[in-house]
Coordinates of C-alpha atoms in Angstrom, one line a residue:
X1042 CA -31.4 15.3 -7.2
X1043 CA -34.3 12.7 -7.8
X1044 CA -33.5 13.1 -11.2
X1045 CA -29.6 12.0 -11.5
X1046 CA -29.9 8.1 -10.3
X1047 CA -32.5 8.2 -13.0
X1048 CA -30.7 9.6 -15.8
X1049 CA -27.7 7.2 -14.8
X1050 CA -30.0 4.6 -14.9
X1051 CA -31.3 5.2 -18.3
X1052 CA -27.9 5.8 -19.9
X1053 CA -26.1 2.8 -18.5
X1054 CA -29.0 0.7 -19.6
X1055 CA -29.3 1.9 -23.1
X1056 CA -29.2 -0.8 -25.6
X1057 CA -28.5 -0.9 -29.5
X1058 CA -32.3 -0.4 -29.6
X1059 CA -31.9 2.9 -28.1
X1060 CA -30.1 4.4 -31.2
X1061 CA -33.9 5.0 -32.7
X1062 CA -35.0 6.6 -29.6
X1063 CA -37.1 9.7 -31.0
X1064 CA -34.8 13.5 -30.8
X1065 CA -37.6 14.7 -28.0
X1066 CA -35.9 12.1 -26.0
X1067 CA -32.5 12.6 -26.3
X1068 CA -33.2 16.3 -26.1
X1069 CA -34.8 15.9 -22.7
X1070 CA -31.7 14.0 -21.5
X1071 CA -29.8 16.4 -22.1
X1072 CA -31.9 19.2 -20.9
X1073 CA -31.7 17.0 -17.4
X1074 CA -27.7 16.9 -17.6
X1075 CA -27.8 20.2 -17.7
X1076 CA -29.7 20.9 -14.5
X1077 CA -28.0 18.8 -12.7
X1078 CA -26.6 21.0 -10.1
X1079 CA -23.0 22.4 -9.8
X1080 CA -20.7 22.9 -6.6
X1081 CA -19.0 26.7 -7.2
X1082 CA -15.2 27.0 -6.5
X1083 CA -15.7 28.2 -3.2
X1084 CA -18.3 25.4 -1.9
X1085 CA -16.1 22.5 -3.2
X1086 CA -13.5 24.0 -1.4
X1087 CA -15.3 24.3 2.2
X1088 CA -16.5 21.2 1.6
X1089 CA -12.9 19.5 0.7
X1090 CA -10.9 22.1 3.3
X1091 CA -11.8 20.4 7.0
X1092 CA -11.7 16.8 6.0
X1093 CA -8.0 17.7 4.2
X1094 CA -6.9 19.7 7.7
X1095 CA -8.1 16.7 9.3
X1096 CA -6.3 14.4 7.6
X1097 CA -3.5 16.5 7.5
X1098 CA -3.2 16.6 11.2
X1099 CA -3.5 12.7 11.2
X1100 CA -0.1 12.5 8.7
X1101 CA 1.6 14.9 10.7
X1102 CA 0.6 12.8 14.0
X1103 CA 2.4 9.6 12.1
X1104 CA 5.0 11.1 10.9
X1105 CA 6.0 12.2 15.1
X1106 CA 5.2 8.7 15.9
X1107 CA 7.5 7.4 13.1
X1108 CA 10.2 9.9 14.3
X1109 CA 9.7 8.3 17.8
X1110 CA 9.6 4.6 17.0
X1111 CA 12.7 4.7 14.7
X1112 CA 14.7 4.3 17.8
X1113 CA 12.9 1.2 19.1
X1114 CA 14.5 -2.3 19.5
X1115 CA 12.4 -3.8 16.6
X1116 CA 13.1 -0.7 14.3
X1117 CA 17.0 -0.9 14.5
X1118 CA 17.7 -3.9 14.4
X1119 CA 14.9 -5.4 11.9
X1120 CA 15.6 -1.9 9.6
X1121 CA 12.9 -4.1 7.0
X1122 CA 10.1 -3.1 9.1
X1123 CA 11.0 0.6 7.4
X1124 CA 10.0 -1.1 3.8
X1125 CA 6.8 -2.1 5.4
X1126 CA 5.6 1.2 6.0
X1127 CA 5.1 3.3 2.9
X1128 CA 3.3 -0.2 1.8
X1129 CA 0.6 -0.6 4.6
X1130 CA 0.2 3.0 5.0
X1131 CA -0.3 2.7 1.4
X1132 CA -3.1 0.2 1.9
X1133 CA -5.5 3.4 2.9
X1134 CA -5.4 4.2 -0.9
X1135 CA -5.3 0.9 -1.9
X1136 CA -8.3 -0.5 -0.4
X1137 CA -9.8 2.8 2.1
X1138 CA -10.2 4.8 -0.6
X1139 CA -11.4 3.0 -3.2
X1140 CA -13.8 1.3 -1.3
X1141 CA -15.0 5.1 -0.5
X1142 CA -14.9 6.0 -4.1
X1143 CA -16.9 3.1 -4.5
X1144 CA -19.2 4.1 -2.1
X1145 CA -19.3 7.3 -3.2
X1146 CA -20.6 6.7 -6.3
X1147 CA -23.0 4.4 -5.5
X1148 CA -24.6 7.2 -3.7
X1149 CA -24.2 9.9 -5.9
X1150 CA -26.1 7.2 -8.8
X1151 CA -28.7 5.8 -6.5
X1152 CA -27.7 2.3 -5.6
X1153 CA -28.0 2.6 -2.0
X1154 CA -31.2 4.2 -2.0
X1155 CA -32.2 0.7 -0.9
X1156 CA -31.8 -0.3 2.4
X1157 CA -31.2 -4.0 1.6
X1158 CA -29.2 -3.1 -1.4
X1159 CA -27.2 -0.5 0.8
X1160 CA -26.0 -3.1 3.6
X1161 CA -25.6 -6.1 1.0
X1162 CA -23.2 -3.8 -1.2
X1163 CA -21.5 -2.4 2.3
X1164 CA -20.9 -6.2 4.2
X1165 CA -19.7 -7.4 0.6
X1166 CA -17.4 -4.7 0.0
X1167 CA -15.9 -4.9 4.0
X1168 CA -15.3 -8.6 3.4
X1169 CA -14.0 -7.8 0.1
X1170 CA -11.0 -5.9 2.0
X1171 CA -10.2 -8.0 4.7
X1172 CA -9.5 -10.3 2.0
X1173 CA -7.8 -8.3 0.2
X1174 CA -5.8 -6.9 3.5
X1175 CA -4.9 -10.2 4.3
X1176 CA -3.3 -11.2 1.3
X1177 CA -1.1 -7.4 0.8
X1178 CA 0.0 -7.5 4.1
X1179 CA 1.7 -10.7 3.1
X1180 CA 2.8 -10.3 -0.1
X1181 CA 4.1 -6.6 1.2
X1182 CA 5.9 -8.6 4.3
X1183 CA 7.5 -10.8 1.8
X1184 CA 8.4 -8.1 -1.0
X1185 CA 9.9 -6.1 2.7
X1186 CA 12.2 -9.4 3.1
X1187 CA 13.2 -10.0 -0.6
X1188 CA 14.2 -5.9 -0.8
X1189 CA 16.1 -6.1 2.4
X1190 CA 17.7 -9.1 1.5
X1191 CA 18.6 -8.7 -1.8
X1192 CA 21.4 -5.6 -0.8
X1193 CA 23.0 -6.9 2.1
X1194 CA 23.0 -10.7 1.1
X1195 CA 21.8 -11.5 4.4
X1196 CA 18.8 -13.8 5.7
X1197 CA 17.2 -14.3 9.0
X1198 CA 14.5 -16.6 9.4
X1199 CA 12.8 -15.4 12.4
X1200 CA 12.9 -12.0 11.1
X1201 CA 11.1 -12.8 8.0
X1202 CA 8.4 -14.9 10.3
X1203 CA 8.4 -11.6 12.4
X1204 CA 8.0 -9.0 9.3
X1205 CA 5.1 -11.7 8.1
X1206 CA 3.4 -11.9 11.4
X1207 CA 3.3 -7.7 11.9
X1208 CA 2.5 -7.2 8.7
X1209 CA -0.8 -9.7 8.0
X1210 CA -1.5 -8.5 11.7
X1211 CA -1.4 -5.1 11.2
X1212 CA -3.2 -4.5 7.9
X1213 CA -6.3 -6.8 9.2
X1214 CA -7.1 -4.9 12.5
X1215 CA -6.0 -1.7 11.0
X1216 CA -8.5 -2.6 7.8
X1217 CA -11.2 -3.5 9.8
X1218 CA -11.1 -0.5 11.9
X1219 CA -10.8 2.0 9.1
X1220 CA -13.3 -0.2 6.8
X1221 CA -16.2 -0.1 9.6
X1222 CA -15.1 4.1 10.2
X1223 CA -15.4 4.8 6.4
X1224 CA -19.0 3.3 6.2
X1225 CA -20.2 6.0 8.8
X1226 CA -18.4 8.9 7.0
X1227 CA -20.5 7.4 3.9
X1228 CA -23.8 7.3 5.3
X1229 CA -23.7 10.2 7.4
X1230 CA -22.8 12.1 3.8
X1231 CA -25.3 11.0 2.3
X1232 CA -28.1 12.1 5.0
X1233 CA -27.0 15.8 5.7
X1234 CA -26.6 15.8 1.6
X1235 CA -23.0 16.5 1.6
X1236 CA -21.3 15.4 -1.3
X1237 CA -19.0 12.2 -0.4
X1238 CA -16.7 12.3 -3.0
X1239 CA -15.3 15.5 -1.3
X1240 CA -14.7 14.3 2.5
X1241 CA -15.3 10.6 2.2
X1242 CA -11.6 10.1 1.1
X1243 CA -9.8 12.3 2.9
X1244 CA -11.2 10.9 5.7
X1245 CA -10.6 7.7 4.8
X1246 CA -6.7 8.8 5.5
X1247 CA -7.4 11.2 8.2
X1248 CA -6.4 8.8 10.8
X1249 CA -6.0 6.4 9.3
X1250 CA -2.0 6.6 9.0
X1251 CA -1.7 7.3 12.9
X1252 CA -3.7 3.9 13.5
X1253 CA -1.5 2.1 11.1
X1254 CA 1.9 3.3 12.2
X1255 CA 0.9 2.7 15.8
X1256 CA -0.5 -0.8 15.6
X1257 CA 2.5 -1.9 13.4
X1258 CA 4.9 -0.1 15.8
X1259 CA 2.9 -2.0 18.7
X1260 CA 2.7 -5.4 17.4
X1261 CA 6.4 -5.8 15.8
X1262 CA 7.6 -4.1 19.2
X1263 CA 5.8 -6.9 21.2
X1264 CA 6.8 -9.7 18.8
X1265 CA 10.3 -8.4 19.0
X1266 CA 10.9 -8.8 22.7
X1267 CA 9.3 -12.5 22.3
X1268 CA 11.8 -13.6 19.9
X1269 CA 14.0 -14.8 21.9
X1270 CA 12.0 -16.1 24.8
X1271 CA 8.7 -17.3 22.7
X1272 CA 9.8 -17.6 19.1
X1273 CA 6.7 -19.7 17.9
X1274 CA 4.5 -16.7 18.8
X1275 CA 4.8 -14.8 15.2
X1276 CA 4.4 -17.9 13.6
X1277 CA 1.1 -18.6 15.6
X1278 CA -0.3 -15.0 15.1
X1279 CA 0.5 -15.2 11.2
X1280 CA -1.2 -18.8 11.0
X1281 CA -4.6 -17.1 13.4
X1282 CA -5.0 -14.2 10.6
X1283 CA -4.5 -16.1 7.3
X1284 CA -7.0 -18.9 8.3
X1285 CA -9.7 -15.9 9.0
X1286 CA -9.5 -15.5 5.0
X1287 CA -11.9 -18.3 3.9
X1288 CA -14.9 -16.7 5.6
X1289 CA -14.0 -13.5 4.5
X1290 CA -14.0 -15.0 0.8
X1291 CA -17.5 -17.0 1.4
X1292 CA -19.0 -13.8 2.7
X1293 CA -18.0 -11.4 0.0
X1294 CA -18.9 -13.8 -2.5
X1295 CA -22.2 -13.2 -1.5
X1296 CA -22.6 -9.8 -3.2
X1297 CA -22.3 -9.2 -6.9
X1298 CA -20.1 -6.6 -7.0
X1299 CA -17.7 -7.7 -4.7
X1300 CA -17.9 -11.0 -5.7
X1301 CA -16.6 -9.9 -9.4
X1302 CA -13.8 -7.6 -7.6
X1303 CA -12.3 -10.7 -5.6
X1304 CA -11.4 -12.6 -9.0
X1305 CA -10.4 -9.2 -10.9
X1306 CA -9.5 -6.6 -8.3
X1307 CA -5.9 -7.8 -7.4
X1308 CA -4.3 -6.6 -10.0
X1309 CA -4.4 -3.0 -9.0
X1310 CA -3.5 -3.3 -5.5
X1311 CA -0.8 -5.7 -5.5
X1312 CA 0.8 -3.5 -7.8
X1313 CA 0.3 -0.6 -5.7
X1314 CA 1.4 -2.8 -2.9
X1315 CA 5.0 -3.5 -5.1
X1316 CA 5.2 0.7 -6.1
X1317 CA 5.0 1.4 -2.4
X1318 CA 7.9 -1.1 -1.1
X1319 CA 10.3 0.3 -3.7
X1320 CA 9.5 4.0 -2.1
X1321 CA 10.1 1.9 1.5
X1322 CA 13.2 0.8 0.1
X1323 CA 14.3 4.6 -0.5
X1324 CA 13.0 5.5 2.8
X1325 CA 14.8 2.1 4.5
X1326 CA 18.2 3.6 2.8
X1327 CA 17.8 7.3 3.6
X1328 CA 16.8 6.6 7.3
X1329 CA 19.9 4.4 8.3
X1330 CA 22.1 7.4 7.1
X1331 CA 22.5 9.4 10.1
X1332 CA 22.8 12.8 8.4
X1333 CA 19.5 12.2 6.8
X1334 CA 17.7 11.3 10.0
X1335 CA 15.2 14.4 9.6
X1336 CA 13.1 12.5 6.4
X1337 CA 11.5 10.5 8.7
X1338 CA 9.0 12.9 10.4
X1339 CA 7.9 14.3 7.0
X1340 CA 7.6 11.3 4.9
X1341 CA 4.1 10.2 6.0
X1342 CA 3.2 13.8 5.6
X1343 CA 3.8 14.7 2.1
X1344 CA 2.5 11.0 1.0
X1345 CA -0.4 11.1 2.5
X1346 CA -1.0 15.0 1.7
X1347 CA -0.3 13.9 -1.9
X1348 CA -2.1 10.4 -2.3
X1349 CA -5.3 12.1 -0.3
X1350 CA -6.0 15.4 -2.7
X1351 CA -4.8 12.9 -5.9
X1352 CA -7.7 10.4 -4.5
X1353 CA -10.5 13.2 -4.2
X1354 CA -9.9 14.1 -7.6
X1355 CA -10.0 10.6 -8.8
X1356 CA -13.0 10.4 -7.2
X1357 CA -15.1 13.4 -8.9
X1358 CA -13.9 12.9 -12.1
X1359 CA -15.1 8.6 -11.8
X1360 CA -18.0 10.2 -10.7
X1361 CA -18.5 12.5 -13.1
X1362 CA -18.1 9.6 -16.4
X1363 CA -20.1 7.5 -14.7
X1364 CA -23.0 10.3 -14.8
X1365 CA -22.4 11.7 -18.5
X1366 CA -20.8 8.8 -20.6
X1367 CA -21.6 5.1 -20.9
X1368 CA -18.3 2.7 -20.2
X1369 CA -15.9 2.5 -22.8
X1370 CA -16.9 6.1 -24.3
X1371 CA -14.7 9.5 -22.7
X1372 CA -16.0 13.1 -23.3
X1373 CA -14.5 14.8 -26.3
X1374 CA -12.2 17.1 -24.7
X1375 CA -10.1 14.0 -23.4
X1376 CA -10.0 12.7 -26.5
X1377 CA -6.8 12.0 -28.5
X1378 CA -3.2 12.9 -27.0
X1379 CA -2.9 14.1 -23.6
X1380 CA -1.4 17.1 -22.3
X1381 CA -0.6 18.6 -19.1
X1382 CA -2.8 22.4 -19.5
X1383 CA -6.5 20.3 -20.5
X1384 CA -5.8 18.9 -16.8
X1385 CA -6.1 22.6 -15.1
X1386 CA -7.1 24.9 -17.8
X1387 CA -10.5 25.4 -18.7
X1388 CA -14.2 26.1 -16.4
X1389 CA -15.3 22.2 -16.2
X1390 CA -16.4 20.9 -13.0
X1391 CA -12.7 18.3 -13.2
X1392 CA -10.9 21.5 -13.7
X1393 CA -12.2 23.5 -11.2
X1394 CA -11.4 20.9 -8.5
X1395 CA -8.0 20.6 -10.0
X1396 CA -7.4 24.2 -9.2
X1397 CA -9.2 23.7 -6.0
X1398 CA -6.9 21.1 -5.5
X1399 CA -3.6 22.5 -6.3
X1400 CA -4.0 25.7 -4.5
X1401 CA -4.5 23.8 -0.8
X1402 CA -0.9 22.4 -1.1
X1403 CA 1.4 25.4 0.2
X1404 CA -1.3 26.2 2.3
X1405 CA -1.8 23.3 4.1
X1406 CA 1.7 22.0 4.0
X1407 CA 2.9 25.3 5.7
X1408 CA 0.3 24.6 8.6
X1409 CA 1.4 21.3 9.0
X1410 CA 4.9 21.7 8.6
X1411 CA 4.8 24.6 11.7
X1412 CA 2.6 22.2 13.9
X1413 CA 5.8 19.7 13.7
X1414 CA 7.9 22.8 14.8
X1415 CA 5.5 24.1 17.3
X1416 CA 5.3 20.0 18.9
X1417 CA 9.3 20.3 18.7
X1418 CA 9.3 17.2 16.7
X1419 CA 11.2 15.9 13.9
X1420 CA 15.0 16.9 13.7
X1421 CA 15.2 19.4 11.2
X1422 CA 14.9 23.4 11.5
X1423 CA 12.6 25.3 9.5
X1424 CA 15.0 27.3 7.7
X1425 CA 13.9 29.6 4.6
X1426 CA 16.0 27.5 2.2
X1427 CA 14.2 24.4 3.6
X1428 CA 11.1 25.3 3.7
X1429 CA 11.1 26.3 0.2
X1430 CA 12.9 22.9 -1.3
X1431 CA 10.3 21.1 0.7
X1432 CA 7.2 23.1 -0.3
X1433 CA 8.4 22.7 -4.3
X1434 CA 8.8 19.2 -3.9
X1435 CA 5.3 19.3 -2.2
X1436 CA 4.1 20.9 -5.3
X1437 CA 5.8 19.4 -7.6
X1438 CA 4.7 16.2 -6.6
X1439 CA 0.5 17.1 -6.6
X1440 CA 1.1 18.5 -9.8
X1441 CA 2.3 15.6 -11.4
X1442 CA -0.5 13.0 -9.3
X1443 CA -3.4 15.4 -10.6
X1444 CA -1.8 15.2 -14.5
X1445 CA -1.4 11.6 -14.3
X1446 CA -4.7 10.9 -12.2
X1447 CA -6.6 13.0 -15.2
X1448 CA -4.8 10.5 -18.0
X1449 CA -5.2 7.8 -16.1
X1450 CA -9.2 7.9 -15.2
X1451 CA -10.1 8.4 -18.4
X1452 CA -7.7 6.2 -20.0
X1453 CA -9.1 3.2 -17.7
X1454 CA -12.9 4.3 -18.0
X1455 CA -12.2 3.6 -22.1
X1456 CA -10.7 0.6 -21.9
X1457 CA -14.0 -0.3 -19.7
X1458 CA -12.3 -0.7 -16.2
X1459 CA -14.0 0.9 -13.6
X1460 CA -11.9 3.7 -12.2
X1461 CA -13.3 3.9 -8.5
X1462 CA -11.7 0.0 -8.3
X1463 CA -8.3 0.4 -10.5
X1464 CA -7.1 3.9 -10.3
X1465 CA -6.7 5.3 -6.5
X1466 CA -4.4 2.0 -5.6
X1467 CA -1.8 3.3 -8.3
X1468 CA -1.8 6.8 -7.7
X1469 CA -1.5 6.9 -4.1
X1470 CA 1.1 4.4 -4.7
X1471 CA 2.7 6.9 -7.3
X1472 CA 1.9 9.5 -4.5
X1473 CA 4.2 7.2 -2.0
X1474 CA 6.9 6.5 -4.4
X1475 CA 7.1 10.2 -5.7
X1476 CA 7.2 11.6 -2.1
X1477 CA 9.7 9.4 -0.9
X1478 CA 11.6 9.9 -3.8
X1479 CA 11.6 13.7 -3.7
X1480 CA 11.7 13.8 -0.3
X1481 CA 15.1 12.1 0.1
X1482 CA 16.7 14.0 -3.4
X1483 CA 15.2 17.3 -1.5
X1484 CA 17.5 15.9 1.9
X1485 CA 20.2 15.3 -0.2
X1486 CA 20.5 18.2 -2.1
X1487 CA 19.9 19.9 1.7
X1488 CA 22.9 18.6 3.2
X1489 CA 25.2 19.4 0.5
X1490 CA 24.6 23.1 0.3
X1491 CA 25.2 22.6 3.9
X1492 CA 21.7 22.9 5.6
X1493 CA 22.1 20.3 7.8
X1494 CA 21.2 19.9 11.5
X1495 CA 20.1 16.5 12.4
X1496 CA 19.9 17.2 16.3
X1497 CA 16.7 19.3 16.8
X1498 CA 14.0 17.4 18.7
X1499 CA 16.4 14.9 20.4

């Protein structure tokens, strides 16, 4: 294991000079890639199978906190705070998991072998997101207003100052929390030599839904009931959180990496940040039609089932180029046109976790989908036709995250972006947008072949 940093180290360094290296050499390097050890099927899978339950559990406990909340005060009659959701739950795979990604690979290449390095790259990377936080929760709040507007025509000021205020607030201490968890899951990987690009992620999102959900239900709750008595109190709460930003910026300026990420790294989030209010739009929609009340309780579910096994293959295979091919260059069996079999056919280490991968989803989706049932949440029954629309849409959806995560890695590692910063923000996105999306045609389709109860659980 020695060995890998060092062979990293020696191919990302390589020079034009290094095109007359002597055949010995370039035979030993490849002797080394080929030692470098391999995780079987069924290790990958133990590895990736407690973290995913975990995580699991922690979408199924938002989604029964979702279900509950809908029928606050703040919830009905500010329905915007529904477009919010899907965008700061979102914010897990848009700045959680890449910044384990991140982390991850630094590991697996040697760059925190260092304990100076290792805390300068970590405190860079933390500002890095509270910045970055900041700002999406924001920009989310007022993408939230201009969706809700837009339909109905109508505008409220001291709503939008409300949606503002919950937002900034939420996805700072929610952030910070996570941000400070993740760095523990990283470290302690890297001591009992577990391999963190198989837990780090899904842990990044095991709870880190439930804390999201419940602080924004908590916050816009509490500014809620002061809006009529204490209106200035968003504003002031909104104002407190945006000034922190400067001194996250000075600190995170402090470190390379991060400091390059702060001027380039906004592209991929805010996008993320856009993809996920359009799938809050759907859900905003779907939810304030009374037949289709049941979506609620499974929506942060099958996103964040989707978006966390997308984001662990994203991870191993940004890992994996980063290890065997210098930027800009892709292995030849990704070359040329992409198509949907090179993705899970064939014995590669990126295949294998595809399979992995794909077979957890009915699995784990039936285990979480009977733990709703069993805590009598949620106000749909279990039926055989439903359970079979909603595990194919499950599918469905994983399949098409794990095609498009394959094209999308390698397509950004050529064009010399790294993928650990740029690609888990769009496909957990993608994972929000197609979930919500399916979710509500699956609904749909539900209640006109007339499988329709929307009373269980009350």
């Amino acid at each position: 294991s020695e060995t890998e940093p060092m062979l990293t180290e020696r191919r990302l360094s390589c020079d034009e000079s290094d095109e007359h290296a002597s055949e010995d050499e370039d035979e030993g390097l490849r002797s080394d890639m080929h030692n470098m050890p391999k995780e079987s099927p069924l290790a990958m899978a133990l590895q990736i199978l407690v973290p995913f339950l975990l995580a699991g559990f922690g979408t199924v406990s938002a989604g029964m906190v979702l279900d509950v909340v809908q029928h606050w005060g703040a919830f009905q009659y500010i329905t915007e705070i529904f477009i919010l959701v899907p965008a700061l739950l979102g914010l897990k795979g848009n700045l959680e998991m890449t910044l384990a990604s991140r982390l991850s690979t630094a590991v697996n290449v040697g760059k925190m072998d260092s304990p100076i390095e290792k805390w300068n790259l970590i405190i860079g990377n933390l500002a890095l997101k509270q910045v970055q936080a900041t700002v999406v929760g924001f920009l989310a709040a007022v993408a939230a207003v201009v969706l809700g507007w837009i339909p109905e025509g109508k505008f409220q000021m001291s709503h939008a100052v409300l949606l503002c205020s919950s937002s900034v607030a939420t996805a700072f201490i929610a952030s910070l929390l996570q941000g400070i968890i993740m760095v523990g899951v990283i470290v302690g990987s890297k001591k009992t030599g577990i391999n963190p690009d198989n837990v780090a992620t899904p842990i990044a999102a095991s709870f880190g839904d439930l804390i999201t959900l419940a602080i924004l239900a908590w916050i816009s709750q509490g500014l809620y009931k002061c809006l009529d008595s204490y209106p200035y109190v968003s504003s002031l709460v909104c104002a407190f959180f945006m000034f922190l930003t400067p001194l996250w910026i000075v600190i995170s300026s402090k470190h390379p990496a991060s400091r390059t990420l702060l001027y380039s790294g906004w592209e991929p989030v805010i996008t993320a940040m856009v993809i996920s209010s359009i799938g809050g739009l759907i859900l905003d929609k779907t939810v304030s039609n009374p037949n289709l009340a049941g979506i609620v309780v499974y929506t942060p579910v099958i996103n964040g089932i989707g978006g966390n096994l997308v984001a662990i293959q994203s991870s191993r295979i940004s890992t994996h180029l980063h290890f065997h091919c210098a930027p800009g260059e892709v292995p030849d069996e990704t070359k040329g046109c992409y198509y949907p079999c090179r993705t899970f056919c064939g014995t590669g280490a990126n295949h294998r976790s595809a399979q992995v991968l794909i077979l957890l989803v009915i699995p784990g989706h039936v285990i979480f989908l009977y733990t709703i049932h069993l805590m009598k949440s949620g106000h749909t029954t279990l039926t055989p036709i439903f359970m079979s629309i909603y595990l194919a849409t499950a599918l469905l959806q994983v399949l098409l995250l794990l095609c498009i995560a394959d094209w999308m890695v390698h397509s950004m590692w050529r064009s010399g972006k790294d993928p650990d910063s740029f690609s888990i923000p769009y496909l957990t996105a993608l994972g929000d947008l197609l979930g919500t999306a399916l979710l509500a045609l699956s609904f749909h389709f539900l209640w006109v072949i007339g499988d329709r109860d929307s009373d269980v659980g009350d």
